[in-house]
PDB file of C-alpha atoms in Angstrom:
ATOM      1  CA  UNK R   1      45.784 -79.717  80.227  1.00 82.00           C
ATOM      2  CA  UNK R   2      45.785 -75.945  80.213  1.00 90.00           C
ATOM      3  CA  UNK R   3      48.373 -73.736  78.541  1.00 93.00           C
ATOM      4  CA  UNK R   4      49.333 -70.164  79.453  1.00 92.00           C
ATOM      5  CA  UNK R   5      48.893 -67.705  76.578  1.00 94.00           C
ATOM      6  CA  UNK R   6      50.968 -64.543  76.135  1.00 93.00           C
ATOM      7  CA  UNK R   7      50.464 -62.106  73.250  1.00 93.00           C
ATOM      8  CA  UNK R   8      53.034 -59.379  72.579  1.00 92.00           C
ATOM      9  CA  UNK R   9      52.715 -56.517  70.086  1.00 92.00           C
ATOM     10  CA  UNK R  10      55.971 -55.901  68.175  1.00 92.00           C
ATOM     11  CA  UNK R  11      57.136 -53.303  65.662  1.00 91.00           C
ATOM     12  CA  UNK R  12      59.511 -55.504  63.602  1.00 91.00           C
ATOM     13  CA  UNK R  13      58.012 -58.942  63.066  1.00 94.00           C
ATOM     14  CA  UNK R  14      60.937 -60.606  61.196  1.00 95.00           C
ATOM     15  CA  UNK R  15      63.435 -59.408  63.801  1.00 94.00           C
ATOM     16  CA  UNK R  16      61.147 -60.563  66.618  1.00 92.00           C
ATOM     17  CA  UNK R  17      60.591 -63.962  64.977  1.00 94.00           C
ATOM     18  CA  UNK R  18      64.364 -64.393  64.769  1.00 94.00           C
ATOM     19  CA  UNK R  19      64.777 -63.391  68.435  1.00 89.00           C
ATOM     20  CA  UNK R  20      62.024 -65.621  69.830  1.00 91.00           C
ATOM     21  CA  UNK R  21      62.987 -68.574  67.605  1.00 92.00           C
ATOM     22  CA  UNK R  22      66.492 -68.406  69.075  1.00 88.00           C
ATOM     23  CA  UNK R  23      65.167 -67.901  72.612  1.00 85.00           C
ATOM     24  CA  UNK R  24      62.764 -70.857  72.382  1.00 89.00           C
ATOM     25  CA  UNK R  25      65.033 -73.032  70.230  1.00 91.00           C
ATOM     26  CA  UNK R  26      62.149 -73.546  67.787  1.00 94.00           C
ATOM     27  CA  UNK R  27      60.580 -71.996  64.719  1.00 97.00           C
ATOM     28  CA  UNK R  28      57.029 -70.634  65.042  1.00 97.00           C
ATOM     29  CA  UNK R  29      54.224 -73.146  64.538  1.00 97.00           C
ATOM     30  CA  UNK R  30      52.222 -70.418  62.774  1.00 96.00           C
ATOM     31  CA  UNK R  31      53.845 -67.658  60.724  1.00 96.00           C
ATOM     32  CA  UNK R  32      51.837 -65.040  58.817  1.00 95.00           C
ATOM     33  CA  UNK R  33      52.840 -61.624  57.427  1.00 94.00           C
ATOM     34  CA  UNK R  34      51.540 -59.893  60.592  1.00 93.00           C
ATOM     35  CA  UNK R  35      51.559 -62.677  63.197  1.00 94.00           C
ATOM     36  CA  UNK R  36      53.579 -65.593  64.588  1.00 96.00           C
ATOM     37  CA  UNK R  37      52.841 -68.190  67.257  1.00 96.00           C
ATOM     38  CA  UNK R  38      54.883 -70.784  69.141  1.00 96.00           C
ATOM     39  CA  UNK R  39      53.048 -73.675  70.824  1.00 96.00           C
ATOM     40  CA  UNK R  40      55.689 -74.742  73.318  1.00 93.00           C
ATOM     41  CA  UNK R  41      55.609 -77.705  75.671  1.00 93.00           C
ATOM     42  CA  UNK R  42      58.590 -76.616  77.774  1.00 85.00           C
ATOM     43  CA  UNK R  43      57.450 -74.257  79.163  1.00 87.00           C
ATOM     44  CA  UNK R  44      53.837 -75.088  78.292  1.00 92.00           C
ATOM     45  CA  UNK R  45      52.839 -71.811  76.659  1.00 95.00           C
ATOM     46  CA  UNK R  46      51.074 -70.428  73.604  1.00 95.00           C
ATOM     47  CA  UNK R  47      53.320 -67.443  72.831  1.00 94.00           C
ATOM     48  CA  UNK R  48      52.147 -65.117  70.053  1.00 94.00           C
ATOM     49  CA  UNK R  49      53.472 -61.906  68.551  1.00 94.00           C
ATOM     50  CA  UNK R  50      51.837 -59.550  66.093  1.00 92.00           C
ATOM     51  CA  UNK R  51      52.686 -56.398  64.193  1.00 90.00           C
ATOM     52  CA  UNK R  52      49.225 -55.109  63.364  1.00 77.00           C
ATOM     53  CA  UNK R  53      49.712 -51.372  63.920  1.00 69.00           C
ATOM     54  CA  UNK R  54      47.720 -49.180  66.251  1.00 62.00           C
ATOM     55  CA  UNK R  55      48.575 -51.266  69.318  1.00 59.00           C
ATOM     56  CA  UNK R  56      51.040 -50.131  71.904  1.00 82.00           C
ATOM     57  CA  UNK R  57      54.160 -52.269  71.885  1.00 87.00           C
ATOM     58  CA  UNK R  58      54.758 -54.903  74.516  1.00 89.00           C
ATOM     59  CA  UNK R  59      52.407 -57.186  76.391  1.00 89.00           C
ATOM     60  CA  UNK R  60      49.000 -57.030  74.708  1.00 85.00           C
ATOM     61  CA  UNK R  61      47.042 -59.604  76.694  1.00 89.00           C
ATOM     62  CA  UNK R  62      47.313 -62.869  78.616  1.00 91.00           C
ATOM     63  CA  UNK R  63      45.168 -65.943  78.540  1.00 90.00           C
ATOM     64  CA  UNK R  64      44.490 -69.518  79.471  1.00 91.00           C
ATOM     65  CA  UNK R  65      44.068 -71.905  76.560  1.00 90.00           C
ATOM     66  CA  UNK R  66      42.220 -75.146  77.245  1.00 91.00           C
ATOM     67  CA  UNK R  67      41.896 -78.406  75.339  1.00 93.00           C
ATOM     68  CA  UNK R  68      38.296 -79.399  76.086  1.00 95.00           C
ATOM     69  CA  UNK R  69      34.887 -77.797  76.587  1.00 92.00           C
ATOM     70  CA  UNK R  70      34.886 -79.133  80.177  1.00 94.00           C
ATOM     71  CA  UNK R  71      38.130 -77.258  80.898  1.00 92.00           C
ATOM     72  CA  UNK R  72      36.655 -74.155  79.273  1.00 92.00           C
ATOM     73  CA  UNK R  73      33.664 -74.311  81.621  1.00 92.00           C
ATOM     74  CA  UNK R  74      36.001 -74.828  84.595  1.00 91.00           C
ATOM     75  CA  UNK R  75      38.101 -71.780  83.732  1.00 88.00           C
ATOM     76  CA  UNK R  76      34.979 -69.764  82.925  1.00 88.00           C
ATOM     77  CA  UNK R  77      33.764 -70.549  86.459  1.00 88.00           C
ATOM     78  CA  UNK R  78      37.023 -69.114  87.804  1.00 87.00           C
ATOM     79  CA  UNK R  79      36.439 -65.902  85.849  1.00 87.00           C
ATOM     80  CA  UNK R  80      33.099 -65.522  87.604  1.00 86.00           C
ATOM     81  CA  UNK R  81      34.798 -65.977  90.997  1.00 87.00           C
ATOM     82  CA  UNK R  82      37.485 -63.390  90.128  1.00 85.00           C
ATOM     83  CA  UNK R  83      34.895 -60.624  90.005  1.00 81.00           C
ATOM     84  CA  UNK R  84      34.388 -57.960  87.402  1.00 80.00           C
ATOM     85  CA  UNK R  85      32.344 -58.199  84.280  1.00 82.00           C
ATOM     86  CA  UNK R  86      32.977 -60.928  81.774  1.00 87.00           C
ATOM     87  CA  UNK R  87      32.708 -60.373  78.034  1.00 88.00           C
ATOM     88  CA  UNK R  88      31.480 -63.610  76.501  1.00 87.00           C
ATOM     89  CA  UNK R  89      32.787 -63.378  72.968  1.00 87.00           C
ATOM     90  CA  UNK R  90      31.621 -66.901  72.141  1.00 83.00           C
ATOM     91  CA  UNK R  91      32.540 -68.435  68.789  1.00 84.00           C
ATOM     92  CA  UNK R  92      35.001 -66.152  67.026  1.00 85.00           C
ATOM     93  CA  UNK R  93      37.850 -65.895  64.553  1.00 79.00           C
ATOM     94  CA  UNK R  94      41.005 -64.522  66.118  1.00 79.00           C
ATOM     95  CA  UNK R  95      44.723 -64.891  65.446  1.00 78.00           C
ATOM     96  CA  UNK R  96      44.125 -67.111  62.392  1.00 82.00           C
ATOM     97  CA  UNK R  97      42.101 -69.565  64.504  1.00 80.00           C
ATOM     98  CA  UNK R  98      38.478 -70.486  65.191  1.00 84.00           C
ATOM     99  CA  UNK R  99      37.880 -70.287  68.928  1.00 89.00           C
ATOM    100  CA  UNK R 100      35.318 -70.082  71.707  1.00 89.00           C
ATOM    101  CA  UNK R 101      36.371 -67.427  74.228  1.00 91.00           C
ATOM    102  CA  UNK R 102      35.545 -65.072  77.054  1.00 89.00           C
ATOM    103  CA  UNK R 103      37.422 -62.023  78.338  1.00 91.00           C
ATOM    104  CA  UNK R 104      37.913 -60.187  81.632  1.00 87.00           C
ATOM    105  CA  UNK R 105      40.182 -57.333  82.759  1.00 86.00           C
ATOM    106  CA  UNK R 106      42.293 -57.654  85.896  1.00 84.00           C
ATOM    107  CA  UNK R 107      42.305 -54.828  88.502  1.00 79.00           C
ATOM    108  CA  UNK R 108      45.010 -52.982  86.507  1.00 76.00           C
ATOM    109  CA  UNK R 109      43.093 -53.205  83.211  1.00 84.00           C
ATOM    110  CA  UNK R 110      45.211 -56.019  81.711  1.00 85.00           C
ATOM    111  CA  UNK R 111      43.019 -58.166  79.478  1.00 88.00           C
ATOM    112  CA  UNK R 112      42.790 -61.934  80.062  1.00 89.00           C
ATOM    113  CA  UNK R 113      41.101 -64.366  77.708  1.00 89.00           C
ATOM    114  CA  UNK R 114      40.020 -67.945  78.255  1.00 88.00           C
ATOM    115  CA  UNK R 115      39.643 -69.933  75.066  1.00 90.00           C
ATOM    116  CA  UNK R 116      39.310 -73.251  73.289  1.00 86.00           C
ATOM    117  CA  UNK R 117      40.772 -73.375  69.768  1.00 85.00           C
ATOM    118  CA  UNK R 118      38.706 -75.478  67.368  1.00 85.00           C
ATOM    119  CA  UNK R 119      40.550 -75.000  64.079  1.00 85.00           C
ATOM    120  CA  UNK R 120      42.505 -72.717  61.790  1.00 82.00           C
ATOM    121  CA  UNK R 121      41.296 -69.678  59.850  1.00 76.00           C
ATOM    122  CA  UNK R 122      42.726 -68.045  56.723  1.00 81.00           C
ATOM    123  CA  UNK R 123      42.100 -64.565  58.237  1.00 78.00           C
ATOM    124  CA  UNK R 124      43.311 -62.895  61.433  1.00 76.00           C
ATOM    125  CA  UNK R 125      39.785 -61.972  62.504  1.00 78.00           C
ATOM    126  CA  UNK R 126      38.938 -59.407  65.109  1.00 69.00           C
ATOM    127  CA  UNK R 127      35.999 -58.136  67.086  1.00 59.00           C
ATOM    128  CA  UNK R 128      35.284 -54.385  66.936  1.00 55.00           C
ATOM    129  CA  UNK R 129      33.082 -54.666  70.047  1.00 55.00           C
ATOM    130  CA  UNK R 130      35.943 -56.242  72.009  1.00 58.00           C
ATOM    131  CA  UNK R 131      38.366 -53.580  70.743  1.00 57.00           C
ATOM    132  CA  UNK R 132      36.025 -50.891  72.066  1.00 55.00           C
ATOM    133  CA  UNK R 133      35.706 -52.658  75.418  1.00 55.00           C
ATOM    134  CA  UNK R 134      39.471 -52.997  75.782  1.00 60.00           C
ATOM    135  CA  UNK R 135      39.859 -49.277  75.108  1.00 61.00           C
ATOM    136  CA  UNK R 136      37.227 -48.447  77.705  1.00 58.00           C
ATOM    137  CA  UNK R 137      38.851 -50.709  80.307  1.00 60.00           C
ATOM    138  CA  UNK R 138      42.148 -48.871  79.840  1.00 57.00           C
ATOM    139  CA  UNK R 139      40.706 -45.352  79.448  1.00 55.00           C
ATOM    140  CA  UNK R 140      41.056 -42.784  82.188  1.00 42.00           C
ATOM    141  CA  UNK R 141      38.119 -40.741  83.372  1.00 38.00           C
ATOM    142  CA  UNK R 142      38.117 -36.960  83.696  1.00 38.00           C
ATOM    143  CA  UNK R 143      40.106 -35.685  86.694  1.00 39.00           C
ATOM    144  CA  UNK R 144      38.146 -36.264  89.880  1.00 41.00           C
ATOM    145  CA  UNK R 145      40.575 -35.695  92.749  1.00 39.00           C
ATOM    146  CA  UNK R 146      41.127 -32.298  94.419  1.00 44.00           C
ATOM    147  CA  UNK R 147      44.638 -32.279  92.914  1.00 44.00           C
ATOM    148  CA  UNK R 148      43.158 -32.719  89.415  1.00 42.00           C
ATOM    149  CA  UNK R 149      44.557 -36.219  89.055  1.00 41.00           C
ATOM    150  CA  UNK R 150      42.832 -38.960  87.162  1.00 41.00           C
ATOM    151  CA  UNK R 151      42.121 -42.057  89.138  1.00 39.00           C
ATOM    152  CA  UNK R 152      42.714 -45.402  87.446  1.00 41.00           C
ATOM    153  CA  UNK R 153      39.518 -46.904  86.039  1.00 42.00           C
ATOM    154  CA  UNK R 154      37.876 -49.987  87.467  1.00 39.00           C
ATOM    155  CA  UNK R 155      38.329 -52.440  84.590  1.00 41.00           C
ATOM    156  CA  UNK R 156      34.838 -53.867  84.416  1.00 42.00           C
ATOM    157  CA  UNK R 157      33.521 -55.127  81.115  1.00 42.00           C
ATOM    158  CA  UNK R 158      31.444 -54.726  79.049  1.00 40.00           C
ATOM    159  CA  UNK R 159      30.189 -51.417  80.498  1.00 35.00           C
ATOM    160  CA  UNK R 160      32.498 -48.401  80.536  1.00 31.00           C
ATOM    161  CA  UNK R 161      34.690 -48.585  83.598  1.00 31.00           C
ATOM    162  CA  UNK R 162      33.669 -46.069  86.288  1.00 29.00           C
ATOM    163  CA  UNK R 163      36.364 -43.938  87.882  1.00 26.00           C
ATOM    164  CA  UNK R 164      37.264 -43.555  91.582  1.00 27.00           C
ATOM    165  CA  UNK R 165      34.481 -45.774  92.882  1.00 31.00           C
ATOM    166  CA  UNK R 166      31.725 -43.888  91.076  1.00 31.00           C
ATOM    167  CA  UNK R 167      28.456 -45.727  91.168  1.00 33.00           C
ATOM    168  CA  UNK R 168      27.677 -47.812  88.096  1.00 36.00           C
ATOM    169  CA  UNK R 169      24.531 -47.020  86.140  1.00 36.00           C
ATOM    170  CA  UNK R 170      21.672 -49.307  87.099  1.00 36.00           C
TER     171      UNK R 170
END
């Protein structure tokens, strides 16, 4: 069974843990100095917050967490049908967990991950290549309209997102 994943960047982790614990009626299942996670069954969601600095506050990314490799392949197939470029991160350490994951950006540049968690990790992890790709998906190109406005980028990964329908490099 799949579980929706929401990750929110916060500026005051203890205050946010207090708020979400009251809202969900449960303590976090994972609590670290810079991260907390609730694995809820009602609603069925993996809700995580982090205070890692450098991120804009609010919704950081969304995802679909699966329980088996078959479900991961099923959801991965849906990513291919959604269009856009997929970043296959593969085996990785992220959010104090060992996972297998892939990423895609929606038409607005919001990052979505699909992942299977295989175990815990003593470190948060991180992928500098993915960080760069997320920045590129959200970056705005130089002004290209007659009014000097910047068109929103096409969030295609892993190549830099072209602006205003510009042709992609071959």
